[in-house]
CSV table of N, CA and C in Angstrom, one decimal:
chain,number,residue,atom,x,y,z
T,1,MET,N,-9.2,-23.7,31.1
T,1,MET,CA,-8.5,-23.4,32.3
T,1,MET,C,-7.0,-23.4,32.2
T,2,HIS,N,-6.4,-22.6,33.0
T,2,HIS,CA,-4.9,-22.5,33.0
T,2,HIS,C,-4.4,-22.8,34.4
T,3,ARG,N,-3.5,-23.7,34.5
T,3,ARG,CA,-2.9,-24.0,35.8
T,3,ARG,C,-1.6,-23.3,35.9
T,4,LEU,N,-1.5,-22.3,36.7
T,4,LEU,CA,-0.4,-21.3,36.7
T,4,LEU,C,0.4,-21.3,38.0
T,5,PHE,N,1.7,-20.9,37.9
T,5,PHE,CA,2.5,-20.5,39.0
T,5,PHE,C,3.5,-19.5,38.5
T,6,ILE,N,4.1,-18.8,39.5
T,6,ILE,CA,5.1,-17.7,39.2
T,6,ILE,C,6.4,-18.2,39.8
T,7,GLY,N,7.5,-18.0,39.0
T,7,GLY,CA,8.8,-18.5,39.5
T,7,GLY,C,10.0,-17.8,38.9
T,8,LEU,N,11.1,-18.3,39.2
T,8,LEU,CA,12.4,-17.9,38.7
T,8,LEU,C,13.1,-19.1,38.2
T,9,CYS,N,13.9,-18.9,37.1
T,9,CYS,CA,14.7,-20.0,36.5
T,9,CYS,C,16.1,-19.7,36.8
T,10,PRO,N,16.8,-20.7,37.5
T,10,PRO,CA,18.3,-20.5,37.7
T,10,PRO,C,19.0,-20.6,36.3
T,11,PRO,N,20.2,-20.0,36.2
T,11,PRO,CA,20.9,-20.0,35.0
T,11,PRO,C,21.4,-21.4,34.7
T,12,PRO,N,21.8,-21.7,33.4
T,12,PRO,CA,22.2,-23.0,33.0
T,12,PRO,C,23.3,-23.7,33.8
T,13,PRO,N,24.4,-23.0,34.3
T,13,PRO,CA,25.4,-23.7,35.1
T,13,PRO,C,24.8,-24.2,36.4
T,14,ILE,N,23.9,-23.5,37.0
T,14,ILE,CA,23.3,-23.9,38.3
T,14,ILE,C,22.4,-25.1,38.0
T,15,ARG,N,21.6,-25.1,37.0
T,15,ARG,CA,20.7,-26.2,36.6
T,15,ARG,C,21.6,-27.5,36.4
T,16,ALA,N,22.7,-27.3,35.6
T,16,ALA,CA,23.6,-28.4,35.4
T,16,ALA,C,24.2,-29.0,36.6
T,17,ARG,N,24.5,-28.2,37.6
T,17,ARG,CA,25.0,-28.6,38.9
T,17,ARG,C,24.0,-29.5,39.6
T,18,LEU,N,22.7,-29.0,39.6
T,18,LEU,CA,21.7,-29.7,40.2
T,18,LEU,C,21.4,-31.1,39.5
T,19,LEU,N,21.3,-31.0,38.2
T,19,LEU,CA,21.1,-32.3,37.4
T,19,LEU,C,22.2,-33.3,37.7
T,20,ALA,N,23.4,-32.9,38.0
T,20,ALA,CA,24.5,-33.8,38.2
T,20,ALA,C,24.4,-34.6,39.5
T,21,ILE,N,23.7,-34.1,40.5
T,21,ILE,CA,23.6,-34.8,41.7
T,21,ILE,C,22.3,-35.7,41.8
T,22,MET,N,21.5,-35.6,40.8
T,22,MET,CA,20.2,-36.4,40.9
T,22,MET,C,20.5,-37.9,40.7
T,23,GLY,N,19.8,-38.7,41.5
T,23,GLY,CA,19.9,-40.1,41.4
T,23,GLY,C,20.0,-40.8,42.8
T,24,GLY,N,19.9,-42.1,42.8
T,24,GLY,CA,20.1,-42.8,44.0
T,24,GLY,C,18.9,-43.0,44.9
T,25,VAL,N,17.7,-42.5,44.5
T,25,VAL,CA,16.6,-42.7,45.4
T,25,VAL,C,15.5,-43.4,44.6
T,26,PRO,N,15.3,-44.7,44.9
T,26,PRO,CA,14.3,-45.5,44.2
T,26,PRO,C,12.9,-44.9,44.3
T,27,GLY,N,12.2,-44.9,43.3
T,27,GLY,CA,10.8,-44.3,43.3
T,27,GLY,C,10.8,-42.8,43.1
T,28,ALA,N,11.9,-42.2,43.0
T,28,ALA,CA,12.0,-40.7,42.7
T,28,ALA,C,11.7,-40.4,41.3
T,29,ARG,N,11.0,-39.4,41.0
T,29,ARG,CA,10.8,-38.8,39.7
T,29,ARG,C,11.6,-37.6,39.6
T,30,TRP,N,12.8,-37.7,39.1
T,30,TRP,CA,13.7,-36.5,39.1
T,30,TRP,C,13.3,-35.5,38.0
T,31,GLN,N,13.5,-34.3,38.3
T,31,GLN,CA,13.1,-33.2,37.4
T,31,GLN,C,14.1,-33.1,36.3
T,32,ASP,N,13.6,-32.7,35.1
T,32,ASP,CA,14.6,-32.5,34.0
T,32,ASP,C,14.9,-31.0,34.0
T,33,ASP,N,15.8,-30.6,33.1
T,33,ASP,CA,16.3,-29.3,33.0
T,33,ASP,C,15.2,-28.2,32.9
T,34,ALA,N,14.2,-28.5,32.1
T,34,ALA,CA,13.1,-27.6,31.8
T,34,ALA,C,12.2,-27.4,33.1
T,35,GLN,N,12.3,-28.3,34.0
T,35,GLN,CA,11.4,-28.3,35.2
T,35,GLN,C,12.1,-27.6,36.4
T,36,LEU,N,13.4,-27.3,36.3
T,36,LEU,CA,14.1,-26.7,37.4
T,36,LEU,C,13.8,-25.2,37.5
T,37,HIS,N,13.1,-24.9,38.6
T,37,HIS,CA,12.7,-23.5,38.9
T,37,HIS,C,12.6,-23.3,40.4
T,38,LEU,N,12.5,-22.0,40.8
T,38,LEU,CA,12.1,-21.7,42.1
T,38,LEU,C,10.7,-21.0,42.1
T,39,THR,N,9.8,-21.7,42.7
T,39,THR,CA,8.4,-21.2,42.7
T,39,THR,C,8.3,-20.0,43.7
T,40,LEU,N,7.8,-18.9,43.3
T,40,LEU,CA,7.6,-17.8,44.1
T,40,LEU,C,6.1,-17.8,44.6
T,41,ARG,N,5.2,-18.3,43.8
T,41,ARG,CA,3.8,-18.3,44.2
T,41,ARG,C,3.0,-19.3,43.3
T,42,PHE,N,2.4,-20.3,43.8
T,42,PHE,CA,1.6,-21.2,43.1
T,42,PHE,C,0.2,-20.5,43.0
T,43,ILE,N,-0.4,-20.5,41.9
T,43,ILE,CA,-1.7,-19.9,41.7
T,43,ILE,C,-2.8,-21.0,41.6
T,44,GLY,N,-2.6,-22.0,40.7
T,44,GLY,CA,-3.6,-23.0,40.5
T,44,GLY,C,-4.4,-22.7,39.2
T,45,GLU,N,-5.5,-23.3,39.1
T,45,GLU,CA,-6.3,-23.2,37.9
T,45,GLU,C,-7.2,-21.9,37.9
T,46,VAL,N,-7.1,-21.2,36.8
T,46,VAL,CA,-7.8,-20.0,36.6
T,46,VAL,C,-8.3,-20.0,35.2
T,47,ASP,N,-9.4,-19.2,34.9
T,47,ASP,CA,-9.8,-19.1,33.5
T,47,ASP,C,-8.9,-18.1,32.7
T,48,GLY,N,-9.2,-18.0,31.4
T,48,GLY,CA,-8.4,-17.2,30.6
T,48,GLY,C,-8.4,-15.7,30.9
T,49,ARG,N,-9.5,-15.2,31.4
T,49,ARG,CA,-9.6,-13.8,31.7
T,49,ARG,C,-8.7,-13.5,33.0
T,50,VAL,N,-8.8,-14.3,34.0
T,50,VAL,CA,-8.0,-14.2,35.2
T,50,VAL,C,-6.5,-14.3,34.8
T,51,ALA,N,-6.2,-15.3,34.0
T,51,ALA,CA,-4.8,-15.5,33.6
T,51,ALA,C,-4.2,-14.2,32.9
T,52,ALA,N,-5.1,-13.6,32.1
T,52,ALA,CA,-4.6,-12.3,31.4
T,52,ALA,C,-4.5,-11.2,32.5
T,53,ASP,N,-5.4,-11.1,33.4
T,53,ASP,CA,-5.3,-10.1,34.5
T,53,ASP,C,-4.0,-10.3,35.3
T,54,ILE,N,-3.7,-11.6,35.6
T,54,ILE,CA,-2.5,-11.9,36.4
T,54,ILE,C,-1.2,-11.4,35.6
T,55,ALA,N,-1.2,-11.7,34.3
T,55,ALA,CA,-0.1,-11.3,33.5
T,55,ALA,C,0.1,-9.8,33.4
T,56,ASP,N,-1.1,-9.1,33.3
T,56,ASP,CA,-1.0,-7.6,33.3
T,56,ASP,C,-0.5,-7.1,34.6
T,57,LEU,N,-0.9,-7.7,35.8
T,57,LEU,CA,-0.4,-7.3,37.1
T,57,LEU,C,1.1,-7.5,37.2
T,58,LEU,N,1.6,-8.7,36.8
T,58,LEU,CA,3.0,-9.1,36.9
T,58,LEU,C,3.9,-8.1,36.1
T,59,ALA,N,3.3,-7.6,35.0
T,59,ALA,CA,4.1,-6.7,34.2
T,59,ALA,C,4.4,-5.4,34.9
T,60,THR,N,3.7,-5.1,36.0
T,60,THR,CA,3.9,-3.9,36.7
T,60,THR,C,4.9,-4.0,37.8
T,61,ILE,N,5.4,-5.2,38.1
T,61,ILE,CA,6.3,-5.4,39.2
T,61,ILE,C,7.7,-4.8,38.9
T,62,HIS,N,8.2,-4.0,39.8
T,62,HIS,CA,9.5,-3.5,39.7
T,62,HIS,C,10.3,-4.0,40.9
T,63,ALA,N,11.3,-4.8,40.7
T,63,ALA,CA,12.1,-5.4,41.8
T,63,ALA,C,13.5,-5.7,41.2
T,64,PRO,N,14.4,-5.7,42.1
T,64,PRO,CA,15.8,-6.1,41.7
T,64,PRO,C,15.8,-7.6,41.4
T,65,ALA,N,16.7,-8.0,40.5
T,65,ALA,CA,16.9,-9.4,40.3
T,65,ALA,C,17.6,-10.0,41.5
T,66,PRO,N,17.0,-11.0,42.2
T,66,PRO,CA,17.6,-11.6,43.4
T,66,PRO,C,18.9,-12.2,43.1
T,67,LYS,N,19.9,-12.0,44.0
T,67,LYS,CA,21.2,-12.6,43.9
T,67,LYS,C,21.2,-13.7,45.0
T,68,VAL,N,21.3,-14.9,44.6
T,68,VAL,CA,21.1,-16.0,45.6
T,68,VAL,C,22.2,-17.1,45.3
T,69,ALA,N,22.2,-18.1,46.1
T,69,ALA,CA,23.0,-19.3,45.9
T,69,ALA,C,22.3,-20.5,46.4
T,70,ILE,N,22.8,-21.7,45.9
T,70,ILE,CA,22.3,-23.0,46.4
T,70,ILE,C,22.9,-23.2,47.8
T,71,ARG,N,22.1,-23.6,48.7
T,71,ARG,CA,22.7,-23.9,50.1
T,71,ARG,C,22.0,-25.1,50.7
T,72,GLY,N,22.5,-26.3,50.5
T,72,GLY,CA,22.1,-27.5,51.1
T,72,GLY,C,20.9,-28.1,50.4
T,73,VAL,N,20.4,-29.2,50.9
T,73,VAL,CA,19.3,-30.0,50.4
T,73,VAL,C,18.3,-30.3,51.5
T,74,GLY,N,17.1,-30.7,51.2
T,74,GLY,CA,16.1,-31.0,52.2
T,74,GLY,C,15.0,-31.8,51.5
T,75,ALA,N,14.0,-32.2,52.3
T,75,ALA,CA,12.9,-32.9,51.8
T,75,ALA,C,11.6,-32.4,52.5
T,76,PHE,N,10.5,-32.4,51.8
T,76,PHE,CA,9.2,-32.2,52.3
T,76,PHE,C,8.6,-33.5,52.6
T,77,ASP,N,8.0,-33.6,53.8
T,77,ASP,CA,7.2,-34.8,54.1
T,77,ASP,C,5.7,-34.6,54.0
T,78,ARG,N,5.0,-35.6,53.7
T,78,ARG,CA,3.6,-35.6,53.7
T,78,ARG,C,3.1,-36.9,54.4
T,79,LYS,N,2.4,-36.7,55.5
T,79,LYS,CA,1.9,-37.8,56.3
T,79,LYS,C,3.0,-38.7,56.7
T,80,GLY,N,4.1,-38.1,57.1
T,80,GLY,CA,5.2,-38.9,57.7
T,80,GLY,C,6.1,-39.6,56.7
T,81,ARG,N,6.0,-39.3,55.5
T,81,ARG,CA,6.9,-39.9,54.5
T,81,ARG,C,7.4,-38.8,53.5
T,82,PRO,N,8.6,-39.0,53.0
T,82,PRO,CA,9.2,-38.0,52.1
T,82,PRO,C,8.3,-37.9,50.8
T,83,ASP,N,8.1,-36.6,50.4
T,83,ASP,CA,7.2,-36.4,49.3
T,83,ASP,C,8.0,-35.7,48.2
T,84,ALA,N,9.0,-34.9,48.5
T,84,ALA,CA,9.8,-34.2,47.5
T,84,ALA,C,11.2,-33.9,48.1
T,85,ILE,N,12.2,-33.9,47.2
T,85,ILE,CA,13.6,-33.6,47.6
T,85,ILE,C,13.9,-32.3,46.9
T,86,TRP,N,14.5,-31.4,47.6
T,86,TRP,CA,14.8,-30.1,47.1
T,86,TRP,C,16.2,-29.6,47.4
T,87,ALA,N,16.6,-28.5,46.7
T,87,ALA,CA,17.9,-27.8,47.0
T,87,ALA,C,17.4,-26.5,47.6
T,88,GLY,N,18.0,-26.1,48.7
T,88,GLY,CA,17.7,-24.8,49.3
T,88,GLY,C,18.4,-23.6,48.5
T,89,VAL,N,17.7,-22.5,48.7
T,89,VAL,CA,18.2,-21.3,48.0
T,89,VAL,C,18.3,-20.2,49.1
T,90,ALA,N,19.4,-19.5,49.2
T,90,ALA,CA,19.7,-18.4,50.2
T,90,ALA,C,20.4,-17.3,49.5
T,91,PRO,N,20.3,-16.1,50.1
T,91,PRO,CA,19.5,-15.7,51.2
T,91,PRO,C,18.0,-15.7,50.9
T,92,ALA,N,17.2,-15.9,51.9
T,92,ALA,CA,15.8,-16.0,51.7
T,92,ALA,C,15.1,-14.6,51.6
T,93,ALA,N,15.7,-13.6,52.3
T,93,ALA,CA,15.1,-12.3,52.4
T,93,ALA,C,14.7,-11.6,51.0
T,94,PRO,N,15.6,-11.6,50.0
T,94,PRO,CA,15.1,-10.9,48.8
T,94,PRO,C,14.0,-11.8,48.0
T,95,LEU,N,14.1,-13.1,48.2
T,95,LEU,CA,13.1,-13.9,47.6
T,95,LEU,C,11.7,-13.8,48.3
T,96,ALA,N,11.8,-13.7,49.7
T,96,ALA,CA,10.6,-13.5,50.4
T,96,ALA,C,9.9,-12.2,50.1
T,97,ALA,N,10.7,-11.1,49.9
T,97,ALA,CA,10.2,-9.8,49.6
T,97,ALA,C,9.5,-9.9,48.3
T,98,LEU,N,10.0,-10.5,47.3
T,98,LEU,CA,9.4,-10.7,46.0
T,98,LEU,C,8.1,-11.5,46.1
T,99,HIS,N,8.2,-12.6,46.9
T,99,HIS,CA,7.0,-13.4,47.1
T,99,HIS,C,5.9,-12.6,47.7
T,100,ARG,N,6.2,-11.8,48.7
T,100,ARG,CA,5.1,-11.0,49.4
T,100,ARG,C,4.5,-10.0,48.4
T,101,LYS,N,5.4,-9.3,47.6
T,101,LYS,CA,4.9,-8.4,46.6
T,101,LYS,C,4.0,-9.0,45.6
T,102,ILE,N,4.3,-10.2,45.1
T,102,ILE,CA,3.5,-10.9,44.2
T,102,ILE,C,2.2,-11.3,44.9
T,103,ASP,N,2.3,-11.9,46.1
T,103,ASP,CA,1.1,-12.3,46.8
T,103,ASP,C,0.1,-11.2,47.0
T,104,HIS,N,0.6,-10.0,47.4
T,104,HIS,CA,-0.3,-8.8,47.6
T,104,HIS,C,-1.0,-8.4,46.3
T,105,LEU,N,-0.3,-8.5,45.2
T,105,LEU,CA,-0.9,-8.1,43.9
T,105,LEU,C,-2.0,-9.2,43.6
T,106,LEU,N,-1.8,-10.4,43.8
T,106,LEU,CA,-2.7,-11.5,43.5
T,106,LEU,C,-4.0,-11.4,44.4
T,107,VAL,N,-3.8,-11.0,45.7
T,107,VAL,CA,-4.9,-10.8,46.6
T,107,VAL,C,-5.7,-9.7,46.1
T,108,ARG,N,-5.1,-8.6,45.7
T,108,ARG,CA,-5.8,-7.4,45.2
T,108,ARG,C,-6.7,-7.8,44.0
T,109,LEU,N,-6.2,-8.8,43.2
T,109,LEU,CA,-6.9,-9.3,42.1
T,109,LEU,C,-8.1,-10.2,42.5
T,110,GLY,N,-8.1,-10.6,43.7
T,110,GLY,CA,-9.2,-11.5,44.2
T,110,GLY,C,-8.9,-12.9,44.5
T,111,LEU,N,-7.6,-13.2,44.3
T,111,LEU,CA,-7.1,-14.6,44.6
T,111,LEU,C,-6.9,-14.7,46.1
T,112,ALA,N,-7.0,-15.9,46.7
T,112,ALA,CA,-6.7,-16.1,48.1
T,112,ALA,C,-5.3,-15.9,48.4
T,113,PRO,N,-4.9,-15.4,49.6
T,113,PRO,CA,-3.5,-15.3,49.9
T,113,PRO,C,-2.8,-16.7,50.0
T,114,GLU,N,-1.5,-16.7,49.8
T,114,GLU,CA,-0.7,-17.9,50.0
T,114,GLU,C,-1.0,-18.5,51.4
T,115,GLY,N,-1.3,-19.8,51.4
T,115,GLY,CA,-1.6,-20.4,52.7
T,115,GLY,C,-0.4,-21.1,53.3
T,116,ARG,N,0.6,-21.3,52.5
T,116,ARG,CA,1.8,-22.1,53.1
T,116,ARG,C,2.9,-21.1,53.4
T,117,ALA,N,3.8,-21.5,54.3
T,117,ALA,CA,5.0,-20.7,54.6
T,117,ALA,C,5.9,-20.8,53.3
T,118,PHE,N,6.5,-19.7,53.0
T,118,PHE,CA,7.4,-19.6,51.8
T,118,PHE,C,8.8,-20.2,52.2
T,119,VAL,N,9.2,-21.2,51.5
T,119,VAL,CA,10.5,-21.9,51.7
T,119,VAL,C,11.2,-21.8,50.4
T,120,PRO,N,12.2,-20.9,50.2
T,120,PRO,CA,12.9,-20.8,48.9
T,120,PRO,C,13.6,-22.1,48.6
T,121,HIS,N,13.3,-22.8,47.5
T,121,HIS,CA,13.9,-24.1,47.1
T,121,HIS,C,13.6,-24.3,45.6
T,122,ILE,N,14.4,-25.3,45.1
T,122,ILE,CA,14.2,-25.8,43.8
T,122,ILE,C,14.0,-27.3,43.9
T,123,THR,N,12.8,-27.7,43.5
T,123,THR,CA,12.5,-29.1,43.6
T,123,THR,C,13.4,-29.9,42.7
T,124,LEU,N,14.0,-31.0,43.3
T,124,LEU,CA,14.8,-31.9,42.5
T,124,LEU,C,14.1,-33.2,42.1
T,125,ALA,N,13.2,-33.7,43.0
T,125,ALA,CA,12.5,-34.9,42.7
T,125,ALA,C,11.2,-34.9,43.5
T,126,ARG,N,10.3,-35.6,42.9
T,126,ARG,CA,9.0,-35.9,43.6
T,126,ARG,C,9.0,-37.4,43.8
T,127,LEU,N,8.5,-37.8,45.0
T,127,LEU,CA,8.5,-39.2,45.3
T,127,LEU,C,7.1,-39.8,45.2
T,128,ALA,N,7.1,-41.0,44.7
T,128,ALA,CA,5.8,-41.7,44.5
T,128,ALA,C,5.1,-41.9,45.8
T,129,ARG,N,3.8,-41.9,45.8
T,129,ARG,CA,3.0,-42.0,47.0
T,129,ARG,C,3.3,-43.3,47.8
T,130,GLY,N,3.4,-44.4,47.0
T,130,GLY,CA,3.6,-45.7,47.7
T,130,GLY,C,5.0,-46.1,48.0
T,131,ALA,N,5.9,-45.2,47.5
T,131,ALA,CA,7.3,-45.6,47.7
T,131,ALA,C,7.8,-45.5,49.1
T,132,ASP,N,8.5,-46.5,49.6
T,132,ASP,CA,9.1,-46.4,50.9
T,132,ASP,C,10.6,-45.9,50.7
T,133,ALA,N,10.7,-44.6,50.6
T,133,ALA,CA,12.0,-44.0,50.2
T,133,ALA,C,12.7,-43.3,51.4
T,134,ARG,N,12.3,-43.5,52.6
T,134,ARG,CA,12.9,-42.8,53.7
T,134,ARG,C,14.4,-43.0,53.8
T,135,ALA,N,14.8,-44.3,53.8
T,135,ALA,CA,16.3,-44.5,54.0
T,135,ALA,C,17.1,-43.9,52.8
T,136,ALA,N,16.6,-44.1,51.6
T,136,ALA,CA,17.3,-43.6,50.4
T,136,ALA,C,17.3,-42.1,50.4
T,137,THR,N,16.2,-41.5,50.8
T,137,THR,CA,16.1,-40.1,50.9
T,137,THR,C,17.0,-39.5,51.9
T,138,ASP,N,17.0,-40.1,53.1
T,138,ASP,CA,18.0,-39.7,54.1
T,138,ASP,C,19.4,-39.8,53.7
T,139,ALA,N,19.7,-40.9,53.0
T,139,ALA,CA,21.1,-41.1,52.5
T,139,ALA,C,21.5,-40.0,51.5
T,140,PHE,N,20.5,-39.7,50.6
T,140,PHE,CA,20.7,-38.6,49.6
T,140,PHE,C,21.0,-37.3,50.3
T,141,LEU,N,20.2,-37.0,51.3
T,141,LEU,CA,20.3,-35.7,52.1
T,141,LEU,C,21.6,-35.6,52.8
T,142,THR,N,22.1,-36.7,53.3
T,142,THR,CA,23.4,-36.8,54.0
T,142,THR,C,24.5,-36.6,53.0
T,143,ARG,N,24.4,-37.3,51.9
T,143,ARG,CA,25.5,-37.2,50.9
T,143,ARG,C,25.6,-35.8,50.3
T,144,HIS,N,24.5,-35.1,50.2
T,144,HIS,CA,24.6,-33.7,49.5
T,144,HIS,C,24.3,-32.6,50.5
T,145,ALA,N,24.4,-32.8,51.8
T,145,ALA,CA,24.1,-31.8,52.8
T,145,ALA,C,24.9,-30.5,52.6
T,146,GLY,N,26.1,-30.7,52.1
T,146,GLY,CA,27.0,-29.5,51.9
T,146,GLY,C,26.9,-28.9,50.5
T,147,LEU,N,25.9,-29.2,49.7
T,147,LEU,CA,25.7,-28.7,48.4
T,147,LEU,C,25.7,-27.1,48.5
T,148,THR,N,26.5,-26.5,47.7
T,148,THR,CA,26.6,-25.0,47.6
T,148,THR,C,26.8,-24.6,46.1
T,149,SER,N,26.6,-23.4,45.9
T,149,SER,CA,27.0,-22.8,44.6
T,149,SER,C,27.5,-21.4,44.8
T,150,ASP,N,28.1,-20.9,43.8
T,150,ASP,CA,28.4,-19.4,43.8
T,150,ASP,C,27.1,-18.7,43.7
T,151,MET,N,27.2,-17.4,44.0
T,151,MET,CA,26.0,-16.5,43.9
T,151,MET,C,25.6,-16.4,42.4
T,152,PHE,N,24.3,-16.4,42.2
T,152,PHE,CA,23.8,-16.2,40.8
T,152,PHE,C,22.6,-15.3,40.8
T,153,SER,N,22.3,-14.8,39.7
T,153,SER,CA,21.1,-13.9,39.6
T,153,SER,C,20.0,-14.6,38.8
T,154,CYS,N,18.8,-14.3,39.3
T,154,CYS,CA,17.6,-14.8,38.5
T,154,CYS,C,17.0,-13.5,37.9
T,155,ASP,N,17.2,-13.3,36.6
T,155,ASP,CA,17.0,-12.1,35.9
T,155,ASP,C,15.6,-11.8,35.4
T,156,ASP,N,14.8,-12.9,35.4
T,156,ASP,CA,13.4,-12.8,34.9
T,156,ASP,C,12.4,-13.3,35.8
T,157,LEU,N,11.3,-12.7,35.9
T,157,LEU,CA,10.1,-13.2,36.6
T,157,LEU,C,9.3,-13.9,35.5
T,158,ILE,N,8.9,-15.1,35.8
T,158,ILE,CA,8.3,-16.0,34.8
T,158,ILE,C,6.9,-16.5,35.3
T,159,LEU,N,5.9,-16.3,34.4
T,159,LEU,CA,4.6,-16.9,34.6
T,159,LEU,C,4.6,-18.3,33.9
T,160,TYR,N,4.5,-19.3,34.6
T,160,TYR,CA,4.5,-20.7,34.0
T,160,TYR,C,3.1,-21.2,34.0
T,161,GLU,N,2.9,-22.0,32.9
T,161,GLU,CA,1.7,-22.8,32.9
T,161,GLU,C,2.1,-24.3,33.0
T,162,SER,N,1.4,-25.0,33.9
T,162,SER,CA,1.7,-26.4,34.2
T,162,SER,C,0.6,-27.3,33.5
T,163,HIS,N,1.1,-28.3,32.9
T,163,HIS,CA,0.2,-29.3,32.3
T,163,HIS,C,0.5,-30.7,32.9
T,164,LEU,N,-0.4,-31.3,33.7
T,164,LEU,CA,-0.2,-32.5,34.3
T,164,LEU,C,-0.4,-33.7,33.4
T,165,GLY,N,0.5,-34.7,33.4
T,165,GLY,CA,0.4,-35.9,32.6
T,165,GLY,C,0.8,-37.1,33.4
T,166,HIS,N,0.8,-38.2,32.7
T,166,HIS,CA,1.2,-39.5,33.4
T,166,HIS,C,2.6,-39.5,33.9
T,167,GLY,N,3.5,-38.7,33.2
T,167,GLY,CA,4.9,-38.7,33.6
T,167,GLY,C,5.2,-37.5,34.5
T,168,GLY,N,4.2,-36.8,35.0
T,168,GLY,CA,4.4,-35.7,35.9
T,168,GLY,C,4.0,-34.4,35.2
T,169,ALA,N,4.5,-33.3,35.6
T,169,ALA,CA,4.1,-32.0,35.1
T,169,ALA,C,5.1,-31.5,34.0
T,170,ALA,N,4.5,-30.9,33.0
T,170,ALA,CA,5.3,-30.3,32.0
T,170,ALA,C,5.0,-28.8,32.1
T,171,TYR,N,6.1,-28.0,32.1
T,171,TYR,CA,5.9,-26.5,32.3
T,171,TYR,C,6.2,-25.8,31.0
T,172,ARG,N,5.4,-24.7,30.7
T,172,ARG,CA,5.5,-23.9,29.6
T,172,ARG,C,5.6,-22.4,30.1
T,173,VAL,N,6.6,-21.7,29.6
T,173,VAL,CA,6.6,-20.3,29.9
T,173,VAL,C,5.5,-19.5,29.2
T,174,ALA,N,4.6,-19.0,30.0
T,174,ALA,CA,3.5,-18.2,29.4
T,174,ALA,C,3.8,-16.8,29.2
T,175,ALA,N,4.7,-16.2,30.1
T,175,ALA,CA,5.1,-14.8,29.9
T,175,ALA,C,6.4,-14.7,30.8
T,176,ARG,N,7.1,-13.6,30.4
T,176,ARG,CA,8.4,-13.4,31.1
T,176,ARG,C,8.7,-11.9,31.2
T,177,TRP,N,9.1,-11.4,32.4
T,177,TRP,CA,9.4,-10.0,32.5
T,177,TRP,C,10.8,-9.8,33.2
T,178,PRO,N,11.6,-8.9,32.7
T,178,PRO,CA,13.0,-8.7,33.3
T,178,PRO,C,12.9,-8.1,34.6
T,179,LEU,N,13.7,-8.5,35.6
T,179,LEU,CA,13.9,-7.9,36.9
T,179,LEU,C,15.1,-7.0,36.8
T,180,GLY,N,15.2,-6.1,37.8
T,180,GLY,CA,16.4,-5.3,37.9
T,180,GLY,C,16.2,-3.9,37.4
């Protein structure tokens, strides 16, 4: 089985900027450089045949490379407690269009449509389930609310394979296609 998702990788200067602000939230598992990406569509576990079909379909996508910027930070909550800290990415429109295009192709392949609202972001940290990190998370969000970057381009569409372990997920690039 292959645990897959489709995303974009920001260029090294943007990843370095994000890495530089990480810290100060007890219980946070901060992402490393290889984990920083913008998920366009989570797929989940599929067998090898379906994984190959997905790669074949993604190779047919023709879309411009999105030009975006980092704009602020936020957190996702689960059951009333912070679950993940992220950096926002804007403008959302070109990313949402690419997300919809990918989702439509995957549905044609027989996968279920995306069930969650698409929120363009780059995850910075995941928070442990038992951690009481509300105050520290709120302080981080306040401290970095004005986080911005220059516009940058995400030039490749990437099919990632995720391997879960004790220290979190490790990502491997399974395939890559140029955009633009």
